[in-house]
Amino acid sequence: EVQLVEAGGGLVQPGGSLRLSCAASGFTFSSYAMSWIRQAPGKGLEWVSFISGRGDSTYYADPVKGRFTISRDNSKNTLYLQMSSLRAEDTAVYYCARGPTYCSSTSCYNFDNWGQGTLVTVSS
Amino acid sequence: QTVVTQEPSFSVSPGGTVTLTCGLSSGSVSSGYYPSWYQQTPGQAPRTLIYNTNSRSSGVPDRFSGSILGNKAALTITGAQADDASTYYCVLYMGSGISVFGGGTKLTVL
């Protein structure tokens, strides 16, 4: 069974930093691209960042470009999101999700598994 | 900037049929955007319903179906049930790992 478990959320002051992690199990982690997606309180879902299976390709949404860094440790089956220069508008539940990956019998450029999320609150 | 559009809200009667749509602020949605649909209830993580326009994810009832209708992607729920009351999100894949979410449609079943 695929499991994704986020950790690292919490309260941080504006301008501060935080590192989120996502522990993956139940699949060959290095074979899958991974993404971070966030949801501000009472708002919709927003794609944040993508990393390829080998970690050699990364992409970011414009609001976080230059402030967030996605990375992964395939030896530890763990995905990370390093967040710096945090702003109030970064307050959200952050989800890690598997995908988007190449088309197969069970997925095709979509997010096929999601973690339960971790809450990040940026406030003084 | 790419904007994916969805109806903010929709209502359906129990047992009824509803079609939610997913468009682009400029241009048409085609299968080349690999449209996918997600269901989310308050306090829960999203659940994948449909991928690649019309493929149902494992365990998803066949009352959920996806398609392209005109210039939009569509999610149709046939025989709506009370527990289908949720917010539904459409996602379009733009390539190079970039995905864009629609704003979500809050569905009421009453």
Coordinates of C-alpha atoms in Angstrom, one line a residue:
Chain A
E1 CA 0.0 0.0 0.0
V2 CA 1.3 3.4 -1.0
Q3 CA 1.8 5.7 2.0
L4 CA 2.9 9.3 2.1
V5 CA 3.4 10.9 5.5
E6 CA 4.3 14.6 5.8
A7 CA 6.0 16.2 8.8
G8 CA 7.7 19.4 9.8
G9 CA 4.8 21.9 9.7
G10 CA 4.3 24.4 12.5
L11 CA 4.2 28.1 13.4
V12 CA 7.0 30.3 12.0
Q13 CA 7.5 34.0 12.0
P14 CA 7.4 36.0 8.7
G15 CA 10.8 35.9 7.1
G16 CA 11.6 32.6 8.8
S17 CA 12.4 29.2 7.4
L18 CA 10.9 25.7 7.7
R19 CA 11.7 22.3 6.2
L20 CA 8.9 19.9 5.4
S21 CA 9.5 16.2 4.8
C22 CA 7.4 13.5 3.2
A23 CA 8.2 9.8 4.0
A24 CA 7.2 7.5 1.3
S25 CA 6.6 3.7 1.5
G26 CA 4.9 1.0 -0.5
F27 CA 6.4 1.7 -3.8
T28 CA 9.8 2.2 -5.5
F29 CA 10.3 5.8 -4.6
S30 CA 13.0 6.6 -7.0
S31 CA 10.9 5.6 -10.0
Y32 CA 8.3 8.4 -9.4
A33 CA 8.2 12.1 -9.7
M34 CA 6.8 13.8 -6.7
S35 CA 5.1 17.1 -6.0
W36 CA 4.1 19.5 -3.3
I37 CA 0.6 21.0 -3.3
R38 CA -0.8 23.5 -0.8
Q39 CA -4.1 24.7 0.4
A40 CA -4.6 28.0 2.2
P41 CA -7.3 28.0 4.8
G42 CA -10.7 28.0 3.1
K43 CA -9.1 28.2 -0.3
G44 CA -8.5 25.8 -3.2
L45 CA -5.6 23.6 -4.0
E46 CA -2.4 25.1 -5.5
W47 CA 0.5 23.3 -7.1
V48 CA 3.8 24.4 -5.5
S49 CA 6.7 22.3 -6.9
F50 CA 7.8 19.2 -8.8
I51 CA 10.8 17.0 -8.7
S52 CA 11.7 14.2 -11.1
G53 CA 12.4 10.7 -9.9
R54 CA 16.1 11.1 -10.0
G55 CA 15.9 14.6 -8.6
D56 CA 17.6 16.2 -11.7
S57 CA 14.6 18.3 -12.7
T58 CA 12.7 20.7 -10.5
Y59 CA 10.0 23.2 -11.2
Y60 CA 8.3 25.8 -9.0
A61 CA 5.1 27.9 -9.1
D62 CA 5.8 31.6 -9.5
P63 CA 4.7 32.6 -5.9
V64 CA 7.4 30.4 -4.4
K65 CA 10.2 30.6 -7.0
G66 CA 13.5 31.6 -5.4
R67 CA 12.2 31.0 -1.9
F68 CA 11.4 27.3 -1.8
T69 CA 13.6 24.4 -2.7
I70 CA 12.3 20.9 -3.4
S71 CA 14.7 17.9 -3.0
R72 CA 14.6 14.2 -2.4
D73 CA 16.8 11.5 -0.8
N74 CA 16.0 8.3 -2.7
S75 CA 18.1 6.3 -0.2
K76 CA 15.8 7.4 2.5
N77 CA 12.5 7.4 0.4
T78 CA 11.9 11.0 1.5
L79 CA 10.8 14.1 -0.2
Y80 CA 11.6 17.6 1.2
L81 CA 10.5 21.1 0.8
Q82 CA 12.8 23.8 2.2
M83 CA 10.9 27.0 2.7
S84 CA 12.6 30.3 3.4
S85 CA 11.6 34.0 3.5
L86 CA 8.2 32.8 4.5
R87 CA 5.2 35.2 4.2
A88 CA 1.7 35.2 5.7
E89 CA 0.3 34.1 2.3
D90 CA 2.4 30.9 2.6
T91 CA 0.1 29.8 5.4
A92 CA -1.5 26.5 4.2
V93 CA -1.8 22.8 4.6
Y94 CA 1.0 21.3 2.5
Y95 CA 0.4 18.0 0.8
C96 CA 3.0 15.8 -0.9
A97 CA 1.7 13.8 -3.8
R98 CA 3.0 11.1 -6.1
G99 CA 3.3 12.3 -9.7
P100 CA 2.8 13.5 -12.3
T101 CA 4.4 10.6 -14.1
Y102 CA 4.4 9.0 -17.5
C103 CA 1.2 7.2 -18.5
S104 CA 0.7 3.7 -17.2
S105 CA -2.3 1.5 -16.6
T106 CA -3.0 3.3 -13.3
S107 CA -2.0 7.0 -13.9
C108 CA -1.2 9.4 -16.5
Y109 CA 0.3 12.8 -15.6
N110 CA -1.9 13.1 -12.5
F111 CA -1.4 12.9 -8.8
D112 CA -2.3 9.4 -7.9
N113 CA -1.6 9.3 -4.2
W114 CA -1.7 12.0 -1.6
G115 CA -0.4 12.4 2.0
Q116 CA -2.6 13.8 4.7
G117 CA -0.9 17.1 4.8
T118 CA 1.0 19.2 7.3
L119 CA -0.1 22.7 8.4
V120 CA 2.3 25.6 8.1
T121 CA 1.3 28.9 9.8
V122 CA 3.3 32.0 9.1
S123 CA 2.5 34.6 11.7
S124 CA 4.1 36.9 14.3
Chain B
Q1 CA -0.6 33.1 -16.8
T2 CA -2.7 30.0 -17.3
V3 CA -6.1 30.1 -15.5
V4 CA -8.2 26.9 -15.2
T5 CA -11.9 27.7 -14.7
Q6 CA -14.5 25.8 -12.8
E7 CA -18.0 26.6 -11.7
P8 CA -17.7 27.8 -8.1
S9 CA -20.8 25.9 -7.0
F10 CA -23.4 23.4 -8.3
S11 CA -26.4 21.7 -6.8
V12 CA -27.9 18.3 -7.7
S13 CA -30.8 16.3 -6.3
P14 CA -30.2 12.9 -4.9
G15 CA -30.3 10.4 -7.8
G16 CA -29.8 13.2 -10.3
T17 CA -27.1 13.8 -12.9
V18 CA -24.7 16.7 -12.8
T19 CA -21.8 17.7 -15.1
L20 CA -19.0 19.9 -13.8
T21 CA -16.7 21.5 -16.3
C22 CA -13.1 22.6 -16.5
G23 CA -12.0 25.2 -19.0
L24 CA -9.1 27.5 -19.9
S25 CA -9.2 31.2 -19.6
S26 CA -7.8 31.3 -23.1
G27 CA -8.0 28.3 -25.4
S28 CA -9.6 24.9 -25.3
V29 CA -9.0 21.9 -23.1
S30 CA -8.0 18.8 -25.0
S31 CA -6.9 15.4 -24.0
G32 CA -3.4 16.6 -24.5
Y33 CA -3.7 18.4 -21.1
Y34 CA -4.4 15.0 -19.5
P35 CA -7.3 16.3 -17.4
S36 CA -7.7 14.8 -14.0
W37 CA -10.3 15.2 -11.3
Y38 CA -10.1 15.1 -7.5
Q39 CA -12.7 15.0 -4.8
Q40 CA -12.1 16.6 -1.4
T41 CA -14.2 16.8 1.7
P42 CA -13.5 19.3 4.5
G43 CA -10.5 18.3 6.6
Q44 CA -9.5 15.5 4.3
A45 CA -6.8 15.0 1.6
P46 CA -7.9 15.0 -2.0
R47 CA -8.9 11.7 -3.6
T48 CA -8.1 11.0 -7.2
L49 CA -11.3 10.2 -9.2
I50 CA -10.4 10.5 -12.9
Y51 CA -7.1 10.7 -14.8
N52 CA -6.2 11.0 -18.4
T53 CA -9.6 12.6 -19.3
N54 CA -11.8 9.5 -18.7
S55 CA -9.9 6.8 -16.7
R56 CA -11.3 6.0 -13.3
S57 CA -8.9 5.6 -10.5
S58 CA -9.0 2.4 -8.5
G59 CA -12.1 2.0 -6.4
V60 CA -14.0 4.9 -7.9
P61 CA -17.6 4.1 -8.6
D62 CA -18.7 4.0 -12.2
R63 CA -21.2 6.8 -11.6
F64 CA -18.2 9.1 -12.0
S65 CA -17.1 9.6 -15.5
G66 CA -14.9 12.0 -17.4
S67 CA -14.9 13.4 -20.9
I68 CA -14.2 16.3 -23.2
L69 CA -17.3 18.3 -23.9
G70 CA -16.8 21.0 -26.5
N71 CA -13.8 23.0 -25.4
K72 CA -13.8 21.8 -21.8
A73 CA -13.1 18.8 -19.7
A74 CA -16.1 17.5 -17.9
L75 CA -16.8 15.3 -14.8
T76 CA -20.3 13.7 -14.8
I77 CA -21.9 12.2 -11.7
T78 CA -24.8 10.0 -12.6
G79 CA -27.2 9.0 -9.8
A80 CA -25.7 11.4 -7.3
Q81 CA -25.6 10.3 -3.7
A82 CA -25.5 12.3 -0.5
D83 CA -21.9 11.5 0.2
D84 CA -20.9 13.0 -3.2
A85 CA -21.3 16.4 -1.6
S86 CA -17.7 17.6 -1.8
T87 CA -15.5 20.0 -3.6
Y88 CA -14.2 18.8 -6.9
Y89 CA -11.0 20.0 -8.5
C90 CA -9.8 19.8 -12.0
V91 CA -6.1 19.7 -12.9
L92 CA -4.5 20.2 -16.3
Y93 CA -1.0 19.1 -17.0
M94 CA 1.0 21.8 -18.8
G95 CA 4.2 19.7 -19.4
S96 CA 7.6 19.8 -17.7
G97 CA 6.1 18.8 -14.4
I98 CA 3.9 21.8 -14.2
S99 CA 0.2 21.3 -13.2
V100 CA -2.5 23.9 -12.8
F101 CA -5.5 23.5 -10.5
G102 CA -8.9 24.9 -11.2
G103 CA -10.5 26.8 -8.4
G104 CA -12.8 23.9 -7.4
T105 CA -16.6 23.4 -7.6
K106 CA -18.5 22.9 -4.4
L107 CA -21.2 20.4 -5.0
T108 CA -24.3 20.3 -2.9
V109 CA -26.6 17.3 -3.0
L110 CA -30.1 18.2 -1.8

